[in-house]
Coordinates of C-alpha atoms (C1' of nucleotides) in Angstrom, one line a residue:
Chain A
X1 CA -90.6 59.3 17.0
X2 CA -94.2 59.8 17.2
X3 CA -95.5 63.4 17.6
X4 CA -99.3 64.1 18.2
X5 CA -100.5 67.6 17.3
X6 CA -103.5 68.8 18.6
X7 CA -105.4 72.0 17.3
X8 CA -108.7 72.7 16.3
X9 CA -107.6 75.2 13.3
X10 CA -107.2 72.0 11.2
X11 CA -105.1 74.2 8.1
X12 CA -102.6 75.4 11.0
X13 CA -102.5 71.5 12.1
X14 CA -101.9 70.6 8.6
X15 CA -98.8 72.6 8.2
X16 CA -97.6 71.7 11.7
X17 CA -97.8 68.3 10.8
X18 CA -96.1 69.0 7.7
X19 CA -93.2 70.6 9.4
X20 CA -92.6 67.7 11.6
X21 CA -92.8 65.1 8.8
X22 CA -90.4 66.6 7.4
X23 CA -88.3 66.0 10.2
X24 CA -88.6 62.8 10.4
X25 CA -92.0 62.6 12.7
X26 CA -94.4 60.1 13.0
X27 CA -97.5 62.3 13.3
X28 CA -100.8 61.8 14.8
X29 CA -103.5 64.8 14.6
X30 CA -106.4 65.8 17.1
X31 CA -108.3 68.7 16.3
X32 CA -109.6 68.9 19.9
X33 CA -108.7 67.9 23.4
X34 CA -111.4 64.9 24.5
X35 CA -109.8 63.4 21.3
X36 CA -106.0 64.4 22.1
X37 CA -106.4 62.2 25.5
X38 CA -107.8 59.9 23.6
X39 CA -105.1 59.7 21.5
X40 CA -102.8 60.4 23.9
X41 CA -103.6 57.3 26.0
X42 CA -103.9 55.2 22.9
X43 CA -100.5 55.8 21.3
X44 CA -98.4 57.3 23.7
X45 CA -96.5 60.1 21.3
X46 CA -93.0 60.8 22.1
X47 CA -94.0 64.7 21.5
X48 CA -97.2 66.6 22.3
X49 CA -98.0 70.0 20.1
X50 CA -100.9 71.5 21.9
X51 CA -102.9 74.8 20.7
X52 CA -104.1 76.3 23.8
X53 CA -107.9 77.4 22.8
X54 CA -109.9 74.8 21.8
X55 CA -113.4 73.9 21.8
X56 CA -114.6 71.5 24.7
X57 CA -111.8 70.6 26.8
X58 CA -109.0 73.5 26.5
X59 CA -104.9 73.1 26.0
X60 CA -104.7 73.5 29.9
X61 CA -106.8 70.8 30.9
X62 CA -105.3 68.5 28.5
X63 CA -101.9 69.2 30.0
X64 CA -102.8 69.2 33.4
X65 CA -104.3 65.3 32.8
X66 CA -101.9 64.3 30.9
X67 CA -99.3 65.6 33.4
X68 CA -101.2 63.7 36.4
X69 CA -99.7 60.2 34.3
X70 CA -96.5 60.8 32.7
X71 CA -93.9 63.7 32.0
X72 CA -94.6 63.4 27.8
X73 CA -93.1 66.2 26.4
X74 CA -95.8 69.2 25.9
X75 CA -95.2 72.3 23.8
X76 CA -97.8 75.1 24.1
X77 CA -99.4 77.3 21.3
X78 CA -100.4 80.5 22.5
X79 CA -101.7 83.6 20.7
X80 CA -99.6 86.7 20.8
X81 CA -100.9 88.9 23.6
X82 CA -101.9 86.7 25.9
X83 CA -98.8 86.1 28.1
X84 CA -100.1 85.0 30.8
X85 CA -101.4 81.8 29.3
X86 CA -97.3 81.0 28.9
X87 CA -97.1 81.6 32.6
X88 CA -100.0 79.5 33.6
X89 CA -99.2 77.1 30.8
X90 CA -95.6 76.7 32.5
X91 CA -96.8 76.5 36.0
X92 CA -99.1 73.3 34.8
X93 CA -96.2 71.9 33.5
X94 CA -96.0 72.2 29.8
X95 CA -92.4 72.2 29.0
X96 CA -92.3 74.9 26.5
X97 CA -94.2 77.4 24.6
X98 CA -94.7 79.3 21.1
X99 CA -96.5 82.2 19.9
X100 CA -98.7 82.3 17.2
X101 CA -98.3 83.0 14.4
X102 CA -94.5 81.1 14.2
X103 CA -92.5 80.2 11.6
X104 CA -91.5 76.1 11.3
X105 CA -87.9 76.8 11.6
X106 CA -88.9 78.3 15.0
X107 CA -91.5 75.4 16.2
X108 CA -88.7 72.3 15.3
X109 CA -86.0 74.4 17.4
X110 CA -88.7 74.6 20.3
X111 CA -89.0 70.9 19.4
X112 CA -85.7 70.0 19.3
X113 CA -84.8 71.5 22.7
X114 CA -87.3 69.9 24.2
X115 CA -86.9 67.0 23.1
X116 CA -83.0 66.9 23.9
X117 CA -83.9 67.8 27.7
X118 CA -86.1 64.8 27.9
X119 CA -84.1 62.5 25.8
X120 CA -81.1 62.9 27.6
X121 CA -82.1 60.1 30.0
X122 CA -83.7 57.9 26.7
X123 CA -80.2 57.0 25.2
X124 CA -77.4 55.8 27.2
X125 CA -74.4 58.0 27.2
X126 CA -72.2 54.9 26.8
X127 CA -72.5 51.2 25.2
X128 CA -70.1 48.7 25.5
X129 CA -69.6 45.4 23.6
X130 CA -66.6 43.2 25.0
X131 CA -63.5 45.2 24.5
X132 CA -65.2 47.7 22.6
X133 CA -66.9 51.0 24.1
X134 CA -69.0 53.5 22.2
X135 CA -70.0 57.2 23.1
X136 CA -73.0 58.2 21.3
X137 CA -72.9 61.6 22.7
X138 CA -69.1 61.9 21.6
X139 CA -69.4 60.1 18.3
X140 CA -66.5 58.2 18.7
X141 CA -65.5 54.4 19.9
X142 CA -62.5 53.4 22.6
X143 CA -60.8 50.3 22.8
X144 CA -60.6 48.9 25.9
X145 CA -56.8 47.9 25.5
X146 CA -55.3 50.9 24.1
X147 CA -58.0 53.5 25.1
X148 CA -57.4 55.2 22.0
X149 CA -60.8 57.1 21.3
X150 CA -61.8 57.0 17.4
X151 CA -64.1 59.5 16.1
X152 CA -66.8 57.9 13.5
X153 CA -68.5 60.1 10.7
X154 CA -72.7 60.4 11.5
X155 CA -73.6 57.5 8.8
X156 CA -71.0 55.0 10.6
X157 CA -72.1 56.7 14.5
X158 CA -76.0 55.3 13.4
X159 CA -74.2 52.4 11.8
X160 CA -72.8 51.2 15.0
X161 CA -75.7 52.5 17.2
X162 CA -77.8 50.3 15.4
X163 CA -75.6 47.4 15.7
X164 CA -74.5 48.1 19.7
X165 CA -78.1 48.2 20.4
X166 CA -78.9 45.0 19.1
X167 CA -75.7 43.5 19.6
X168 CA -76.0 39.5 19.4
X169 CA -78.7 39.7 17.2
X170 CA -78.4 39.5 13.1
X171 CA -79.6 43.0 11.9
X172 CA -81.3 42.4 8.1
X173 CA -79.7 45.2 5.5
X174 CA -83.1 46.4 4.9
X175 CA -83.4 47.3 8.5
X176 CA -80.2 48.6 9.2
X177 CA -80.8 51.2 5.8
X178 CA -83.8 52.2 7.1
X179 CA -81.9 53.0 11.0
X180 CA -78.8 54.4 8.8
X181 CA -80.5 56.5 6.4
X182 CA -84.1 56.5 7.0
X183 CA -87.2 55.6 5.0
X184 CA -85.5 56.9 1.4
X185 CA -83.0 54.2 1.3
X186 CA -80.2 53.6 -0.4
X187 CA -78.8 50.7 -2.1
X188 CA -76.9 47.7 -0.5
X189 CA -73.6 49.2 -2.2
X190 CA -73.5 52.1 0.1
X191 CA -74.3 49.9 3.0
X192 CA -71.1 47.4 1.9
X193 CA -68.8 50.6 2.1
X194 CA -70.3 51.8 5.2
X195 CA -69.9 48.5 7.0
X196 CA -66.5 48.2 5.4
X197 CA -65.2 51.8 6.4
X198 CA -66.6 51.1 10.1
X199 CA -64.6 47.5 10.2
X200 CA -61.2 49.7 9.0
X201 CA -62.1 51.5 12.2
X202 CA -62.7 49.6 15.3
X203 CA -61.6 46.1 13.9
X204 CA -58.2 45.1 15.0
X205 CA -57.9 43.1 11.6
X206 CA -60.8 44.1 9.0
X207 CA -60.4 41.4 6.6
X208 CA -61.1 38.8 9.6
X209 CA -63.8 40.8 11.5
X210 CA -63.9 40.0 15.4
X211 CA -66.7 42.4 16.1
X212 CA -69.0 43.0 13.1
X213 CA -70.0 39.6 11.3
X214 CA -71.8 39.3 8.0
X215 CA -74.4 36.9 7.1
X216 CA -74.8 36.1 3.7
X217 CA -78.1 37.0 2.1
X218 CA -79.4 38.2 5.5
X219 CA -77.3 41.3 6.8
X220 CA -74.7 41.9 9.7
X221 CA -74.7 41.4 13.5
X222 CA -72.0 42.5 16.1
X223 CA -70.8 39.8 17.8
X224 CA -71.4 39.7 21.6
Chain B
X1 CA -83.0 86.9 47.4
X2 CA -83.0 90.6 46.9
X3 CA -85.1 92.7 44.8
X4 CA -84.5 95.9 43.2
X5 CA -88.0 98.2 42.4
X6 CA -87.3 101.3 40.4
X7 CA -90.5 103.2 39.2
X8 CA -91.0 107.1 39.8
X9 CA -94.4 106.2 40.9
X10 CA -94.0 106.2 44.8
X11 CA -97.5 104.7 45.5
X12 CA -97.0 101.8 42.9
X13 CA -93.8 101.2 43.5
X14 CA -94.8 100.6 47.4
X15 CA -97.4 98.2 46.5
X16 CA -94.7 96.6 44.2
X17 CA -92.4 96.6 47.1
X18 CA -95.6 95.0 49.7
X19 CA -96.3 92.1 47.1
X20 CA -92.2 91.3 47.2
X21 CA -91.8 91.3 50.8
X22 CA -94.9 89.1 51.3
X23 CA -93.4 86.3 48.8
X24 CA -90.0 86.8 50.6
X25 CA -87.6 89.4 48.5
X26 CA -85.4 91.8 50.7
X27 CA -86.7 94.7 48.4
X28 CA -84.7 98.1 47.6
X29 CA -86.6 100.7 46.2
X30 CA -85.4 103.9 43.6
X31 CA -87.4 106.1 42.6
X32 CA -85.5 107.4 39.2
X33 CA -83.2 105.9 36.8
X34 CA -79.5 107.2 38.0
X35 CA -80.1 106.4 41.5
X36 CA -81.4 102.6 40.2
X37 CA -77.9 102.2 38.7
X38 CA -76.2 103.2 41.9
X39 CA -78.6 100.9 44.1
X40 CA -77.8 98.2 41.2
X41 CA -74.2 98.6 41.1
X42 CA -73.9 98.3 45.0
X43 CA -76.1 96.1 46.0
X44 CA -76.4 93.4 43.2
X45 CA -80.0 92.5 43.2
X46 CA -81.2 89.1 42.1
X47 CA -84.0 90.9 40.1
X48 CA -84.8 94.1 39.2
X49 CA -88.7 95.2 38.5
X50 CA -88.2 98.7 36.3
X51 CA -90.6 101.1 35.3
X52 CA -90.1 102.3 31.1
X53 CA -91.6 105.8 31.6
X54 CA -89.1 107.6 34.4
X55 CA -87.2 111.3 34.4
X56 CA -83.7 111.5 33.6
X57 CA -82.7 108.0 32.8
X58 CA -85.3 105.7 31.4
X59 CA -86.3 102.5 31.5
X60 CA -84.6 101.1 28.5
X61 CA -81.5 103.5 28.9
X62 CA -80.9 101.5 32.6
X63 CA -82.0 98.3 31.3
X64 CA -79.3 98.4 28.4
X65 CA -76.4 100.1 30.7
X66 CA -77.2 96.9 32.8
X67 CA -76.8 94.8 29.9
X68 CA -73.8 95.8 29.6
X69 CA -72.6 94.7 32.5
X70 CA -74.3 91.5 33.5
X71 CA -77.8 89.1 33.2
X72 CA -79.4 90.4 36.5
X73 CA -83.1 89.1 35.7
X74 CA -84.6 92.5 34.6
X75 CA -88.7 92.8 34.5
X76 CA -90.4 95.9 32.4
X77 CA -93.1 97.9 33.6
X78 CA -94.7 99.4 30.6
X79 CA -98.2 101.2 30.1
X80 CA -100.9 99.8 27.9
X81 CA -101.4 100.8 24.3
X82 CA -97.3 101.0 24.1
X83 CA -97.0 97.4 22.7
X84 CA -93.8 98.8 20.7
X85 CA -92.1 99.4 24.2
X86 CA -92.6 96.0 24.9
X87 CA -90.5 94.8 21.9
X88 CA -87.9 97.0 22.3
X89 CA -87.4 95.9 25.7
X90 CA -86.9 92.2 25.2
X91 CA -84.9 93.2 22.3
X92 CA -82.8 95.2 24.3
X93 CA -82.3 92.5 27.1
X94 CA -85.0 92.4 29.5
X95 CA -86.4 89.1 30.0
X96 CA -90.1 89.9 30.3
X97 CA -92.2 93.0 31.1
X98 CA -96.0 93.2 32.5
X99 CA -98.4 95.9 31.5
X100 CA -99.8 98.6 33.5
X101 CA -102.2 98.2 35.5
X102 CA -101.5 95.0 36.4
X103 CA -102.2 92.4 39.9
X104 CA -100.3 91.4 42.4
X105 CA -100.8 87.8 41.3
X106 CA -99.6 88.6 37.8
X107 CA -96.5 90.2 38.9
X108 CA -95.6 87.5 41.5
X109 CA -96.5 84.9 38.2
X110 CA -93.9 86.7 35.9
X111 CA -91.2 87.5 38.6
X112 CA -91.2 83.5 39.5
X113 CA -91.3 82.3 35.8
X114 CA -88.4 84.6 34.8
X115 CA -86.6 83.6 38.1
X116 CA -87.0 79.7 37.2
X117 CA -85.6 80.8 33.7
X118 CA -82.6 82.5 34.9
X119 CA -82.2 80.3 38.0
X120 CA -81.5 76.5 35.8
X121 CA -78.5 79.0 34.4
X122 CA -77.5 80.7 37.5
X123 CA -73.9 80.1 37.9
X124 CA -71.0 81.0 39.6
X125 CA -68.9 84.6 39.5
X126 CA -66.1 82.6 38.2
X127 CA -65.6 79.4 36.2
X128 CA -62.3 77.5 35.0
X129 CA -61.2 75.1 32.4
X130 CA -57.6 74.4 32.4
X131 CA -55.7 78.1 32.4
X132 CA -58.4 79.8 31.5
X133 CA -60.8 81.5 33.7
X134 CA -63.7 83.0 32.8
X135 CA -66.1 85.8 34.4
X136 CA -69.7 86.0 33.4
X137 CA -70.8 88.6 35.7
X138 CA -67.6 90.2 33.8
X139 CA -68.3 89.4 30.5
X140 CA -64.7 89.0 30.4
X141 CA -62.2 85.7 30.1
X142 CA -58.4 85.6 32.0
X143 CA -55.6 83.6 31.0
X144 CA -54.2 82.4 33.8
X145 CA -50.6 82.6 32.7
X146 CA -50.4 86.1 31.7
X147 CA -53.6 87.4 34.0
X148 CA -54.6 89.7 31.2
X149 CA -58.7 90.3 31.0
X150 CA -59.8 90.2 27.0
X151 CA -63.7 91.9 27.1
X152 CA -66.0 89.7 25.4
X153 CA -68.9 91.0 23.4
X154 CA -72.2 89.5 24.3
X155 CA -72.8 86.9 22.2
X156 CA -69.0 85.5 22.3
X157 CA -70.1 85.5 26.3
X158 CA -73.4 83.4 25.9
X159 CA -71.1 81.3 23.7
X160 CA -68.4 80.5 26.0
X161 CA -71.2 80.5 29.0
X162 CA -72.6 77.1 27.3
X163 CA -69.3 75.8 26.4
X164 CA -68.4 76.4 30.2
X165 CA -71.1 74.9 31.5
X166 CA -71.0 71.7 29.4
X167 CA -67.0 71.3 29.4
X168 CA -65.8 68.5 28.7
X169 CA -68.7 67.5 26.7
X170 CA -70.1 67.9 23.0
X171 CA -72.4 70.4 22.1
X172 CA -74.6 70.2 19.0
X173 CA -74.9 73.1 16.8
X174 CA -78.5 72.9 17.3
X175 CA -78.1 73.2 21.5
X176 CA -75.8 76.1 20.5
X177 CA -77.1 77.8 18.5
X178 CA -80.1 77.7 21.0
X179 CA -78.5 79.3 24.1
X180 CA -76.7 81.7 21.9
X181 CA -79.6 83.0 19.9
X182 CA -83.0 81.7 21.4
X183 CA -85.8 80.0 20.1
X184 CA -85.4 82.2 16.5
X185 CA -82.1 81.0 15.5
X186 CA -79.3 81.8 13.3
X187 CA -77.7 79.7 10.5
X188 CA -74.4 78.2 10.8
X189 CA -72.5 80.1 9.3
X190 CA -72.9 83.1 11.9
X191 CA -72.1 80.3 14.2
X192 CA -69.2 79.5 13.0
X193 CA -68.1 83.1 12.8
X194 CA -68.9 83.4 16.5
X195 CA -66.6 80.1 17.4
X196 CA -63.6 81.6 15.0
X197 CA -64.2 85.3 16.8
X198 CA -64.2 83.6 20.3
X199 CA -60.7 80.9 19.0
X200 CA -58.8 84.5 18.3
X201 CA -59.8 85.9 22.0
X202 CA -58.8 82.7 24.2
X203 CA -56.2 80.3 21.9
X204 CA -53.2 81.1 22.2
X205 CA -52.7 79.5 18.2
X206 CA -56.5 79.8 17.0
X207 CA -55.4 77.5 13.8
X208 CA -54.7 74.8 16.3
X209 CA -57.6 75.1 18.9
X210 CA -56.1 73.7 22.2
X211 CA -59.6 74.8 24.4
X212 CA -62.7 74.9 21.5
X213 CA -62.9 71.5 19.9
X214 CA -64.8 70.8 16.8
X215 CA -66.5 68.0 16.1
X216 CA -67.1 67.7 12.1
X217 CA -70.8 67.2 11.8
X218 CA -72.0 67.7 15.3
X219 CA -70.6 70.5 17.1
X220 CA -68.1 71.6 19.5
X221 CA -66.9 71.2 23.1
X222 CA -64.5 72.7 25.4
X223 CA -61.6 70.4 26.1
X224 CA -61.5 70.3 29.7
Chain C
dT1 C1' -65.9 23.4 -15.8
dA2 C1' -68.9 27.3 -16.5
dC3 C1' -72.2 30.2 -14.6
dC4 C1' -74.4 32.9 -11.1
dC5 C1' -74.9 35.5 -6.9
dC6 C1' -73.1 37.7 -2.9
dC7 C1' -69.5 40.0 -0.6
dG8 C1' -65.1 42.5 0.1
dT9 C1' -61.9 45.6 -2.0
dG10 C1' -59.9 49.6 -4.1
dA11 C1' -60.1 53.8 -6.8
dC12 C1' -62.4 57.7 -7.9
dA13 C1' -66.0 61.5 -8.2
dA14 C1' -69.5 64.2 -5.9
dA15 C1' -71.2 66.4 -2.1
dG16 C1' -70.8 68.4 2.2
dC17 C1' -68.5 70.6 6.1
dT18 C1' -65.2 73.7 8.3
dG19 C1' -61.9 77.5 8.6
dT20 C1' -60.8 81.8 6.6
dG21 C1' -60.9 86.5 5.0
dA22 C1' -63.2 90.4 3.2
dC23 C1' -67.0 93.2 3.4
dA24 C1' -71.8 95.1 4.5
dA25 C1' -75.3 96.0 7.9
dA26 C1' -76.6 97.0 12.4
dT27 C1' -75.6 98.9 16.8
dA28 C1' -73.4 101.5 20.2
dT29 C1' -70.5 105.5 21.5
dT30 C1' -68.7 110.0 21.1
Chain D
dA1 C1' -73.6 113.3 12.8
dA2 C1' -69.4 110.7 12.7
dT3 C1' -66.9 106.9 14.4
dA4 C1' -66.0 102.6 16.3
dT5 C1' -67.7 98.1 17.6
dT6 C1' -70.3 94.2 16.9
dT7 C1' -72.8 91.2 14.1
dG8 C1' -74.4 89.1 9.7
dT9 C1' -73.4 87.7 4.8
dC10 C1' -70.8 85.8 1.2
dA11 C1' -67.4 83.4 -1.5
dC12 C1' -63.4 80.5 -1.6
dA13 C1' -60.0 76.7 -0.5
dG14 C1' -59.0 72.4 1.7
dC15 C1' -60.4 68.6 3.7
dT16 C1' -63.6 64.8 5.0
dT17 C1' -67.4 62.2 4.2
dT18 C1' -70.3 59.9 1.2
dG19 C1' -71.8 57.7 -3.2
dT20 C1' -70.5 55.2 -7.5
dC21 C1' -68.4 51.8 -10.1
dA22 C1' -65.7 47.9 -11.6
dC23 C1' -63.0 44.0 -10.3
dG24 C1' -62.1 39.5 -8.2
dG25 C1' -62.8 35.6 -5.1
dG26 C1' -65.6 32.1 -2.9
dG27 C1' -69.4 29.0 -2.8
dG28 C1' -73.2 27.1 -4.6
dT29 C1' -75.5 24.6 -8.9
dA30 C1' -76.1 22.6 -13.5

DNA sequence: TACCCCCGTGACAAAGCTGTGACAAATATT
DNA sequence: AATATTTGTCACAGCTTTGTCACGGGGGTA
């Protein structure tokens, strides 16, 4: 996920961009607007944090460009006291709005709802591999033949995400880490027990795996 | 769409009424705080504009005895210089207020922003999941086998509300928490007070949920 | 055959999550 | 001002999920 924050106040932009690395953001920083479109249009961020005064080209008229090519998501900063920027920022078609001075906790909510309202169409509420269907949104597998649903635990969910998305391909375990438990790691043990709790789970027998195969010294593919 | 005025200023409160008609409300007018309830009570506006400064019953007096009762969109008039009134409206339950003296164009602004708000949740008197049926206009859930009414309290309401909505589905803490408490927040834990409070009103055996599902590290969902 | 590496397996400990009850703080009601 | 209701805080118990470790087997290679 790649978020772009744009403010000319380049200490608030520092801490913004702070917040949202810590939540797992790939961030990108414009401290003002000709150079927001610019990097707008050059890296396309998932996620746009835009302070509404700004030298040369203001938060509006970023928006309102940006909103003439694609729905990006836009959150607003406005000061305190000056409601009717929110109004006119909401009319141009930002999709949400803070008021300065905010605490982080409160911008990654505002992030995270908008985010879910946009991302809803991004993943697929349901994946299927042969007999095998998955429900992100439900965390849990059916089988096809039984229709039993099984519920999976978050790390075996991004487990099998990983693998249903890719399915046919061989995944490498140092990719699949990074999908599972993101850019700190963990060791290949964890992975084994992962993989093996996930086979107890959807594979009909887990000792001779029908679904997720391993290739040794590379990493594991579901088979499509 | 109707439209409920109530200020004690005759003159504004006709302008206020002129700038309504002309954007399309059927507008009722009061012109003190008693006879606003009355109006309210019989005539269920779709939005109320309310003056804060008024004889006998105030502003935030109606406003909260409103509250009470249901989420009619509610708009504070306040008078500049009286930024204190301005929190404790919201924090009472209003959903936005615009200072005195203000334009037509501002009002019109506010009134269609907070109508666009209330309007992606406007919902029906009445919704039903299995045996139970639930009133948010109320604020009040039936079970459908005994017909007895159980009050809820207002956030136990906004709680069930989302659940309603999205039955069937899984909601994240995170999307709870949202619609519950707004863009500030609350930790878990008081969310998981709120889903036990709300189990004890509607399960008939709140240690075996058969309506509020939980699901361990996302959230929960009504069983539908 | 002996050695090495990789993988599956099982047992176990650590960490985390959820439900629960009791209680304090805030708020409304009288 | 006193009371009742609603909401927030905390600590605990039980369970689930996750991490750690050691063992053993298979398949290469000297």
């Amino acid at each position: 996920m790649k978020a772009l924050v744009v403010d000319d106040d380049r200490v608030l932009a520092d801490v913004i961009a702070f917040t949202l690395r810590r939540e797992g953001f790939e961030v990108l920083m414009s401290y003002d607007g000709e150079n927001a479109l610019k990097r707008w249009s050059e890296d396309q961020p998932d996620l746009i944090v835009l302070d509404v005064n700004m030298p040369k080209l203001d938060g509006f008229t970023v928006c309102r460009r940006i909103r003439e090519h694609d729905d990006t998501p836009i959150i607003l900063l406005t000061v305190r006291g000056e409601e009717d920027d929110i109004v006119k920022g909401l009319e141009i078609g930002a999709d949400d709005y803070v008021v300065k001075p905010f605490s982080p906790r409160q911008l990654v909510a505002r992030v995270n709802a908008v985010l879910r309202r946009a991302g809803s169409t991004l993943q697929p509420s349901e994946m299927q591999v042969r007999e095998l269907c998955y429900s992100p949104a439900k965390r849990e597998v059916t089988h096809l033949r039984d229709g039993k649903a099984i519920p999976l635990t978050p790390l075996e969910n991004r487990l099998l995400e990983c693998l249903m998305i890719n399915a046919g391909q061989v995944m490498t375990v140092d990719i699949i880490i990074d999908h599972v438990w993101g850019p700190d790691g963990a060791d290949r043990d964890m992975l084994r027990q992962l993989v093996r709790r996930l086979r107890i789970k959807i594979e009909p027998d887990p000792s001779n795996p029908e679904y997720i195969q391993t290739v040794p010294g590379l990493g594991y593919g579901l088979i499509s």
